[in-house]
Amino acid sequence: MAPTPAAVTQSSASHAPMVSGGTLTVANLCAFEQGCKQYFSTKAIAAPDQVHCVIYNFEDETVSSWIFNIEDELMDLSFLDFMAWLRDKWLSNTWFVKYSKILMTPQSNTPFTQWVNTLRNANKILRSKEDLYMDDKRLRRHICVLLSDDLGVEYGTINGNAPGVLDTIANLNKWIACIGHMDDNLCQRKDRDQRNYLANLASYKSSFKSNAGNNNSSSTNANTNTTNNATSSSKQHHNQKFAYKLDLLEHALLDANNGCHCCCRLWIGPNHDCKYKTTPLPFGEVPKITEDYVKAERQKRDTQKTSDTKQKLTDAKQKMTTITAIFDYSSDDASNEASVEANDADHYADEYMLPNHIFWNANLSAPSISPLRVKMLINNGSPPALISSKLAKHLNIPFQPLKKPISATGTFKPTGSPSSHSLSSSTAPSLQPPILLTHYVILSVSSPCRTWTLQPQVFIIAPHLHTDVILGLDFLK
């Protein structure tokens, strides 16, 4: 039998909420937190005293015993930290998965204010999860990335016309209110464009009917010759363009293939500027939208993409990026060096001791994974930051395709060679052909103690690396 969840009761805003016996869940803890905030606001309870007022409002014996045993520690917490302790202690190990998914949900067609409130509520609930919770600065960057296409373009346009005008708003609430106002104006413009389009369409249809009626009356009163002329002109008139109206199937096919309902183009991009937003689409400008038509257009698009990809690969091979790193794994050389006397000036150049590479044990993290300690090579001979394909697959995060693949050579082990093989910048090109790098992942790097965290960094996925991660020039700069 499934355990009974606890119930939250509150007689009025001037009384603190009570939690009955039963299982604590995310839902009833959120209800308890909301009721407590109403109570604190009504009674004007200061922040240091808030936990004292509600800490013993849990009727379940197990929960109240736990609170009694660590009472002194809990009393020193803020109310938000107290709620974080409750979630970590009494909820399942995977309770945060649902809210981390909400945190990664893009805006799409949802009104900005509604979407951002949902996002911030999920972020507050994840306060106890250091790898998932975002402070105001991170949350601001996160919101910018997940904005809808239209609102993202509007944000970039305003911020570009007056450079940094939106970035200078320090207060997060004021910044969000400003973007909400932009979204409202954008919705109003869309509604106005739609109304203008419908008005122009109605006007176009009425003028078409009026012209058709005049032609019919003139053809009735004309003689035989005139009738013939009128018939030919009538045929000519009906061959003219008139407003094209989509049926339900065409609307559905356009929605399913990211099409524009004004110009009927399929797979439009975020910057698509349709010239038929305010004027009707003339008949004959576009064929009938059917499943066969969509299939044929998709085949054309795929063929074009394949051709473009081949061209990009060809261009990438012509522009090769050399990534230099010298590794010496020979144990014989080390024993020979030990036999050379330090004061023998005649043999100081017989063996060259390679300086040790600079490695850094740091944390890799992403919104969907916990921090992972990784040994990273710091190398200014590598233009991009690299991650081995083996480690990238182990992290189980989505791969993103590069717009322009990178043709690289230098620090990779030849396929099939033992890991002890020594590569140098002078011998690498003759040992193996260039390797084509086509995908990347976005990760954050933080110090082992997590006191310093870098903003999300692009790591190019590369096979056959000598080490798991290489921090290149784009990281070091």
Coordinates of C-alpha atoms in Angstrom, one line a residue:
M1 CA 0.0 0.0 0.0
A2 CA 1.4 3.4 -1.0
P3 CA 2.2 5.7 1.9
T4 CA -0.2 8.6 2.6
P5 CA 1.2 12.0 1.8
A6 CA 1.1 14.6 4.6
A7 CA -1.6 17.4 4.4
V8 CA -0.9 21.1 4.9
T9 CA -3.6 23.1 6.7
Q10 CA -3.7 26.9 7.4
S11 CA -6.8 28.5 8.9
S12 CA -5.8 32.0 7.9
A13 CA -2.8 34.1 6.8
S14 CA -2.3 35.2 10.4
H15 CA -1.7 31.6 11.5
A16 CA 1.3 29.4 10.6
P17 CA 0.5 26.4 8.5
M18 CA 0.5 22.9 10.1
V19 CA 1.7 19.7 8.4
S20 CA -0.1 16.5 9.4
G21 CA 1.4 13.1 9.8
G22 CA 2.4 11.3 6.6
T23 CA 5.0 11.3 3.9
L24 CA 6.6 14.6 2.9
T25 CA 6.5 15.4 -0.8
V26 CA 7.7 18.2 -3.0
A27 CA 4.1 19.4 -3.4
N28 CA 3.2 19.6 0.3
L29 CA 6.6 21.2 1.2
C30 CA 6.0 23.8 -1.5
A31 CA 2.5 24.4 0.0
F32 CA 4.0 24.7 3.5
E33 CA 6.7 27.1 2.3
Q34 CA 4.1 29.3 0.6
G35 CA 1.9 29.4 3.7
C36 CA 4.8 30.3 5.9
K37 CA 5.7 33.2 3.7
Q38 CA 2.1 34.5 3.9
Y39 CA 2.3 34.1 7.7
F40 CA 5.7 35.9 7.9
S41 CA 4.4 38.8 5.7
T42 CA 1.1 39.2 7.7
K43 CA 2.8 39.1 11.1
A44 CA 5.9 41.1 9.9
I45 CA 8.2 38.4 11.4
A46 CA 11.9 39.3 11.0
A47 CA 14.1 36.9 9.1
P48 CA 16.1 35.6 12.1
D49 CA 12.9 34.6 13.9
Q50 CA 11.1 32.9 11.0
V51 CA 12.5 29.3 11.6
H52 CA 11.7 29.6 15.3
C53 CA 8.0 30.3 14.5
V54 CA 7.4 27.2 12.3
I55 CA 10.0 24.6 13.2
Y56 CA 7.6 22.6 15.4
N57 CA 4.6 22.7 13.1
F58 CA 5.2 19.1 11.9
E59 CA 2.9 16.5 13.5
D60 CA 4.7 13.4 12.1
E61 CA 6.7 11.7 14.9
T62 CA 9.7 10.8 12.8
V63 CA 10.0 14.4 11.4
S64 CA 9.5 16.0 14.8
S65 CA 12.1 13.7 16.4
W66 CA 14.6 14.6 13.7
I67 CA 14.0 18.3 14.3
F68 CA 14.3 17.8 18.1
N69 CA 17.7 16.1 17.8
I70 CA 19.3 18.8 15.6
E71 CA 17.3 21.8 16.9
D72 CA 20.3 24.0 17.6
E73 CA 21.6 23.6 14.0
L74 CA 18.2 24.3 12.4
M75 CA 17.6 27.4 14.5
D76 CA 20.7 29.0 13.1
L77 CA 19.5 28.6 9.5
S78 CA 17.6 31.0 7.3
F79 CA 14.1 29.9 6.4
L80 CA 15.1 29.1 2.8
D81 CA 18.0 27.0 4.0
F82 CA 15.7 25.3 6.5
M83 CA 13.4 24.2 3.6
A84 CA 16.5 23.0 1.7
W85 CA 17.5 20.8 4.6
L86 CA 13.9 19.4 4.8
R87 CA 14.0 18.5 1.1
D88 CA 17.4 16.8 1.2
K89 CA 16.5 14.8 4.3
W90 CA 12.9 13.6 3.5
L91 CA 12.6 13.5 -0.3
S92 CA 13.8 10.8 -2.6
N93 CA 17.2 10.9 -4.1
T94 CA 15.8 11.8 -7.5
W95 CA 13.3 14.5 -6.5
F96 CA 15.2 17.2 -8.2
V97 CA 15.1 15.6 -11.7
K98 CA 11.7 17.1 -12.5
Y99 CA 12.7 20.6 -11.5
S100 CA 16.0 20.4 -13.3
K101 CA 14.1 19.6 -16.5
I102 CA 11.8 22.6 -15.9
L103 CA 14.9 24.7 -15.5
M104 CA 16.1 23.7 -18.9
T105 CA 12.7 24.2 -20.7
P106 CA 12.9 26.9 -23.4
Q107 CA 10.3 29.7 -23.6
S108 CA 8.8 28.7 -27.1
N109 CA 5.3 30.2 -27.3
T110 CA 4.7 30.6 -23.6
P111 CA 4.3 34.2 -22.4
F112 CA 7.6 35.4 -21.0
T113 CA 6.3 36.4 -17.5
Q114 CA 4.5 33.0 -17.0
W115 CA 7.6 31.1 -18.3
V116 CA 10.2 33.0 -16.2
N117 CA 8.1 32.7 -13.0
T118 CA 8.0 28.9 -13.5
L119 CA 11.7 28.9 -14.1
R120 CA 12.5 30.9 -11.0
N121 CA 10.3 28.8 -8.8
A122 CA 12.1 25.7 -10.0
N123 CA 15.4 27.3 -9.3
K124 CA 14.4 28.3 -5.8
I125 CA 13.3 24.7 -5.0
L126 CA 16.7 23.5 -6.2
R127 CA 18.5 25.8 -3.7
S128 CA 20.1 22.9 -1.9
K129 CA 21.6 21.5 -5.1
E130 CA 24.8 23.4 -5.6
D131 CA 25.4 22.0 -9.1
L132 CA 21.9 22.9 -10.3
Y133 CA 21.0 26.0 -8.4
M134 CA 21.8 29.3 -10.2
D135 CA 22.6 32.6 -8.7
D136 CA 21.2 35.8 -10.2
K137 CA 24.1 36.2 -12.6
R138 CA 24.0 32.7 -13.9
L139 CA 20.2 32.7 -14.1
R140 CA 20.3 35.9 -16.2
R141 CA 22.6 34.2 -18.8
H142 CA 20.4 31.1 -18.6
I143 CA 17.3 33.1 -19.4
C144 CA 18.9 34.8 -22.3
V145 CA 19.9 31.5 -23.9
L146 CA 16.3 30.0 -23.6
L147 CA 14.3 33.0 -24.9
S148 CA 12.0 32.4 -27.8
D149 CA 13.4 33.2 -31.3
D150 CA 11.4 36.4 -31.8
L151 CA 12.1 37.7 -28.3
G152 CA 15.8 36.8 -28.5
V153 CA 16.1 38.8 -31.8
E154 CA 14.2 41.7 -30.1
Y155 CA 16.5 41.6 -27.1
G156 CA 19.6 41.5 -29.3
T157 CA 18.3 44.4 -31.4
I158 CA 17.6 46.7 -28.5
N159 CA 20.8 45.8 -26.8
G160 CA 22.7 46.4 -30.1
N161 CA 21.1 49.8 -30.9
A162 CA 22.1 51.1 -27.4
P163 CA 25.1 48.8 -26.6
G164 CA 24.8 47.2 -23.2
V165 CA 21.6 49.1 -22.2
L166 CA 19.9 45.9 -20.9
D167 CA 23.1 44.5 -19.4
T168 CA 23.5 47.5 -17.2
I169 CA 20.3 46.8 -15.3
A170 CA 21.8 45.2 -12.1
N171 CA 18.6 44.3 -10.4
L172 CA 17.3 40.9 -11.7
N173 CA 13.6 41.8 -11.0
K174 CA 13.9 45.1 -12.9
W175 CA 15.7 43.3 -15.8
I176 CA 13.0 40.6 -16.0
A177 CA 10.2 43.3 -15.9
C178 CA 11.9 45.1 -18.8
I179 CA 12.0 41.9 -20.9
G180 CA 8.4 41.2 -19.9
H181 CA 7.5 44.6 -21.3
M182 CA 9.4 43.9 -24.5
D183 CA 7.5 40.6 -24.8
D184 CA 4.1 42.3 -24.3
N185 CA 5.0 44.8 -27.0
L186 CA 6.0 42.0 -29.4
C187 CA 2.7 40.2 -28.8
Q188 CA 0.8 43.4 -29.5
R189 CA 2.7 43.9 -32.8
K190 CA 1.9 40.3 -33.8
D191 CA -1.8 40.8 -33.1
R192 CA -1.8 44.1 -35.0
D193 CA -0.1 42.5 -38.0
Q194 CA -2.6 39.6 -37.9
R195 CA -5.6 42.0 -37.8
N196 CA -4.2 44.1 -40.6
Y197 CA -3.6 40.9 -42.7
L198 CA -7.3 39.8 -42.2
A199 CA -8.5 43.3 -43.0
N200 CA -6.5 43.4 -46.2
L201 CA -7.7 39.9 -47.1
A202 CA -11.4 40.9 -46.6
S203 CA -10.8 44.1 -48.7
Y204 CA -9.1 42.1 -51.4
K205 CA -12.0 39.6 -51.6
S206 CA -14.7 42.3 -51.7
S207 CA -12.9 44.1 -54.5
F208 CA -12.6 40.9 -56.4
K209 CA -16.4 40.2 -56.1
S210 CA -17.2 43.7 -57.2
N211 CA -15.1 43.4 -60.3
A212 CA -16.6 40.0 -61.1
G213 CA -20.2 41.5 -60.8
N214 CA -19.4 44.4 -63.1
N215 CA -18.0 42.0 -65.7
N216 CA -21.1 39.8 -65.5
S217 CA -23.5 42.8 -66.0
S218 CA -21.5 44.2 -68.9
S219 CA -21.5 40.8 -70.7
T220 CA -25.3 40.5 -70.4
N221 CA -26.1 43.8 -72.3
A222 CA -23.5 43.4 -75.0
N223 CA -24.2 42.2 -78.6
T224 CA -22.8 39.0 -80.0
N225 CA -19.4 40.4 -80.9
T226 CA -19.2 42.2 -77.6
T227 CA -20.2 39.0 -75.8
N228 CA -17.3 37.2 -77.4
N229 CA -15.0 39.9 -76.3
A230 CA -16.5 39.9 -72.9
T231 CA -16.1 36.2 -72.7
S232 CA -12.4 36.4 -73.5
S233 CA -11.9 39.2 -71.0
S234 CA -13.8 37.2 -68.4
K235 CA -11.4 34.3 -69.0
Q236 CA -8.5 36.6 -68.8
H237 CA -9.9 38.1 -65.5
H238 CA -10.3 34.6 -63.9
N239 CA -6.7 33.9 -64.8
Q240 CA -5.6 36.8 -62.7
K241 CA -4.2 36.3 -59.2
F242 CA -6.5 36.3 -56.2
A243 CA -6.0 35.7 -52.5
Y244 CA -5.0 32.1 -51.6
K245 CA -6.7 30.5 -48.5
L246 CA -5.1 27.6 -46.6
D247 CA -7.2 24.7 -45.6
L248 CA -6.9 22.8 -42.3
L249 CA -4.6 20.1 -43.8
E250 CA -2.2 22.7 -45.1
H251 CA -2.2 24.5 -41.7
A252 CA -1.4 21.2 -40.0
L253 CA 1.4 20.4 -42.5
L254 CA 2.9 23.9 -42.0
D255 CA 2.8 23.5 -38.2
A256 CA 4.4 20.1 -38.4
N257 CA 7.3 21.3 -40.6
N258 CA 8.0 24.7 -39.0
G259 CA 6.4 26.5 -41.9
C260 CA 5.2 30.1 -42.3
H261 CA 1.4 30.4 -42.6
C262 CA 1.7 33.7 -44.5
C263 CA 4.1 32.8 -47.4
C264 CA 3.8 29.0 -47.0
R265 CA 7.6 28.4 -46.9
L266 CA 8.7 25.3 -45.1
W267 CA 11.4 25.0 -42.4
I268 CA 11.8 28.8 -41.9
G269 CA 14.5 30.1 -39.5
P270 CA 14.2 32.5 -36.6
N271 CA 15.1 35.5 -38.7
H272 CA 12.5 34.8 -41.4
D273 CA 10.9 38.1 -42.5
C274 CA 7.7 37.4 -44.4
K275 CA 6.6 40.0 -46.9
Y276 CA 3.0 38.6 -46.7
K277 CA 2.4 39.4 -43.0
T278 CA 0.1 42.3 -43.9
T279 CA -0.9 41.5 -47.5
P280 CA -2.7 38.4 -48.7
L281 CA -0.8 35.7 -50.5
P282 CA -1.7 35.8 -54.3
F283 CA -2.9 32.6 -55.9
G284 CA -0.3 30.8 -57.9
E285 CA 2.6 32.0 -55.8
V286 CA 2.8 28.6 -54.0
P287 CA 1.7 25.1 -55.0
K288 CA -0.9 23.1 -53.1
I289 CA 0.6 22.1 -49.7
T290 CA 0.2 18.3 -49.6
E291 CA 2.1 15.4 -48.0
D292 CA 3.7 14.5 -51.4
Y293 CA 4.8 18.2 -51.8
V294 CA 6.3 18.2 -48.3
K295 CA 8.1 14.9 -49.0
A296 CA 9.5 16.2 -52.2
E297 CA 10.7 19.4 -50.6
R298 CA 12.3 17.5 -47.7
Q299 CA 14.2 15.4 -50.2
K300 CA 15.5 18.5 -52.0
R301 CA 16.5 20.0 -48.6
D302 CA 18.4 16.8 -47.6
T303 CA 20.1 16.7 -50.9
Q304 CA 21.2 20.3 -50.6
K305 CA 22.3 19.7 -47.0
T306 CA 24.4 16.7 -48.1
S307 CA 26.0 18.8 -50.8
D308 CA 26.7 21.7 -48.3
T309 CA 28.2 19.3 -45.8
K310 CA 30.5 17.8 -48.4
Q311 CA 31.6 21.3 -49.3
K312 CA 32.2 22.2 -45.7
L313 CA 34.3 19.1 -45.2
T314 CA 36.3 19.9 -48.2
D315 CA 36.9 23.5 -47.0
A316 CA 37.8 22.2 -43.5
K317 CA 40.4 19.8 -44.9
Q318 CA 42.0 22.6 -46.8
K319 CA 42.2 24.7 -43.6
M320 CA 43.9 22.3 -41.1
T321 CA 44.4 23.2 -37.4
T322 CA 47.7 21.9 -36.0
I323 CA 47.4 21.0 -32.3
T324 CA 50.9 20.5 -30.8
A325 CA 51.8 18.5 -27.7
I326 CA 55.0 16.4 -27.2
F327 CA 54.8 13.3 -25.2
D328 CA 57.7 11.1 -24.3
Y329 CA 56.9 7.7 -22.8
S330 CA 60.3 6.0 -23.3
S331 CA 61.6 4.4 -20.1
D332 CA 64.9 3.6 -21.7
D333 CA 65.7 7.3 -22.1
A334 CA 65.0 7.9 -18.5
S335 CA 67.5 5.1 -17.5
N336 CA 70.1 6.5 -19.9
E337 CA 69.7 10.0 -18.5
A338 CA 70.3 8.6 -15.0
S339 CA 73.6 7.2 -16.1
V340 CA 74.9 10.6 -17.4
E341 CA 76.9 12.5 -14.9
A342 CA 75.6 16.0 -14.0
N343 CA 79.0 17.6 -14.4
D344 CA 79.9 16.0 -17.7
A345 CA 79.8 19.1 -20.0
D346 CA 80.6 17.0 -23.2
H347 CA 77.3 15.1 -22.9
Y348 CA 74.8 17.7 -21.7
A349 CA 73.0 17.7 -25.0
D350 CA 73.0 13.9 -25.7
E351 CA 69.7 13.5 -24.0
Y352 CA 67.1 16.2 -23.6
M353 CA 64.9 16.0 -20.6
L354 CA 61.3 17.0 -21.6
P355 CA 59.8 19.4 -19.0
N356 CA 56.8 18.0 -17.2
H357 CA 53.4 18.9 -18.6
I358 CA 51.2 21.2 -16.5
F359 CA 48.2 19.2 -15.3
W360 CA 45.3 20.5 -13.2
N361 CA 42.8 18.4 -11.3
A362 CA 39.6 20.3 -11.6
N363 CA 35.8 19.7 -11.8
L364 CA 33.8 19.4 -15.0
S365 CA 30.0 20.1 -14.7
A366 CA 26.8 20.8 -16.6
P367 CA 23.2 21.4 -15.7
S368 CA 22.4 17.7 -16.2
I369 CA 25.4 16.2 -14.4
S370 CA 27.1 16.4 -11.1
P371 CA 30.7 17.8 -10.9
L372 CA 33.3 15.2 -12.0
R373 CA 37.0 15.5 -11.0
V374 CA 39.2 15.2 -14.1
K375 CA 42.9 15.5 -14.8
M376 CA 43.3 18.3 -17.4
L377 CA 46.3 19.2 -19.5
I378 CA 47.0 23.0 -19.8
N379 CA 48.4 23.4 -23.3
N380 CA 48.9 26.7 -25.2
G381 CA 49.7 24.7 -28.4
S382 CA 46.1 23.8 -28.8
P383 CA 43.8 26.5 -30.3
P384 CA 40.5 25.0 -29.0
A385 CA 39.7 23.2 -25.7
L386 CA 39.4 19.5 -26.4
I387 CA 37.7 16.6 -24.6
S388 CA 38.2 12.9 -25.5
S389 CA 35.3 11.2 -27.1
K390 CA 35.5 8.4 -24.5
L391 CA 34.9 10.9 -21.6
A392 CA 32.2 12.8 -23.5
K393 CA 30.3 9.6 -24.0
H394 CA 30.8 8.7 -20.3
L395 CA 29.3 12.1 -19.3
N396 CA 26.1 11.2 -21.3
I397 CA 25.4 14.8 -22.4
P398 CA 24.1 15.9 -25.8
F399 CA 26.6 16.4 -28.6
Q400 CA 26.2 19.6 -30.7
P401 CA 27.3 19.7 -34.4
L402 CA 29.9 22.2 -35.4
K403 CA 28.8 24.6 -38.2
K404 CA 32.2 24.3 -39.7
P405 CA 34.1 21.0 -39.0
I406 CA 37.7 21.4 -37.9
S407 CA 40.5 19.4 -39.6
A408 CA 43.2 18.9 -36.9
T409 CA 46.4 17.0 -36.4
G410 CA 49.1 16.8 -33.8
T411 CA 48.2 15.5 -30.4
F412 CA 46.3 12.4 -31.4
K413 CA 47.4 8.8 -31.1
P414 CA 47.3 6.9 -34.4
T415 CA 44.4 4.5 -34.5
G416 CA 45.5 1.0 -33.5
S417 CA 48.8 2.3 -31.9
P418 CA 49.7 1.5 -28.3
S419 CA 49.2 4.3 -25.8
S420 CA 52.9 4.5 -25.2
H421 CA 53.6 5.8 -28.7
S422 CA 55.5 9.1 -28.7
L423 CA 54.2 11.9 -30.9
S424 CA 55.8 15.2 -31.6
S425 CA 54.9 18.2 -33.8
S426 CA 57.6 17.2 -36.3
T427 CA 56.6 13.6 -36.7
A428 CA 52.8 13.7 -36.2
P429 CA 51.8 14.7 -39.8
S430 CA 53.8 11.8 -41.3
L431 CA 52.3 9.3 -38.9
Q432 CA 48.6 9.9 -39.5
P433 CA 46.2 11.9 -41.7
P434 CA 44.3 14.8 -40.3
I435 CA 41.4 14.0 -38.0
L436 CA 38.0 15.7 -38.7
L437 CA 36.4 17.2 -35.5
T438 CA 32.6 17.6 -36.1
H439 CA 30.9 17.9 -32.6
Y440 CA 31.2 19.7 -29.3
V441 CA 29.8 19.8 -25.8
I442 CA 29.3 22.7 -23.4
L443 CA 30.7 22.2 -19.9
S444 CA 31.8 24.4 -16.9
V445 CA 35.2 24.1 -15.3
S446 CA 35.5 24.8 -11.6
S447 CA 38.3 24.7 -9.1
P448 CA 38.5 21.6 -6.8
C449 CA 37.1 23.6 -3.8
R450 CA 34.4 25.2 -6.1
T451 CA 35.4 28.7 -5.1
W452 CA 36.0 29.6 -8.7
T453 CA 33.8 28.6 -11.7
L454 CA 34.2 29.5 -15.3
Q455 CA 31.2 30.4 -17.4
P456 CA 30.1 27.5 -19.8
Q457 CA 33.0 26.6 -22.2
V458 CA 32.9 24.9 -25.6
F459 CA 34.9 21.7 -25.7
I460 CA 35.6 20.1 -29.1
I461 CA 35.1 16.3 -29.0
A462 CA 38.3 14.6 -30.3
P463 CA 39.1 10.9 -30.6
H464 CA 42.5 9.3 -29.6
L465 CA 43.5 12.1 -27.2
H466 CA 46.6 11.4 -25.0
T467 CA 44.6 12.8 -22.0
D468 CA 40.9 13.3 -21.1
V469 CA 40.8 17.1 -21.4
I470 CA 43.1 19.7 -22.9
L471 CA 42.6 23.3 -21.9
G472 CA 43.7 25.3 -25.0
L473 CA 44.1 28.9 -26.0
D474 CA 40.4 29.8 -25.9
F475 CA 40.4 28.7 -22.3
L476 CA 43.7 30.4 -21.3
K477 CA 42.8 33.8 -22.9

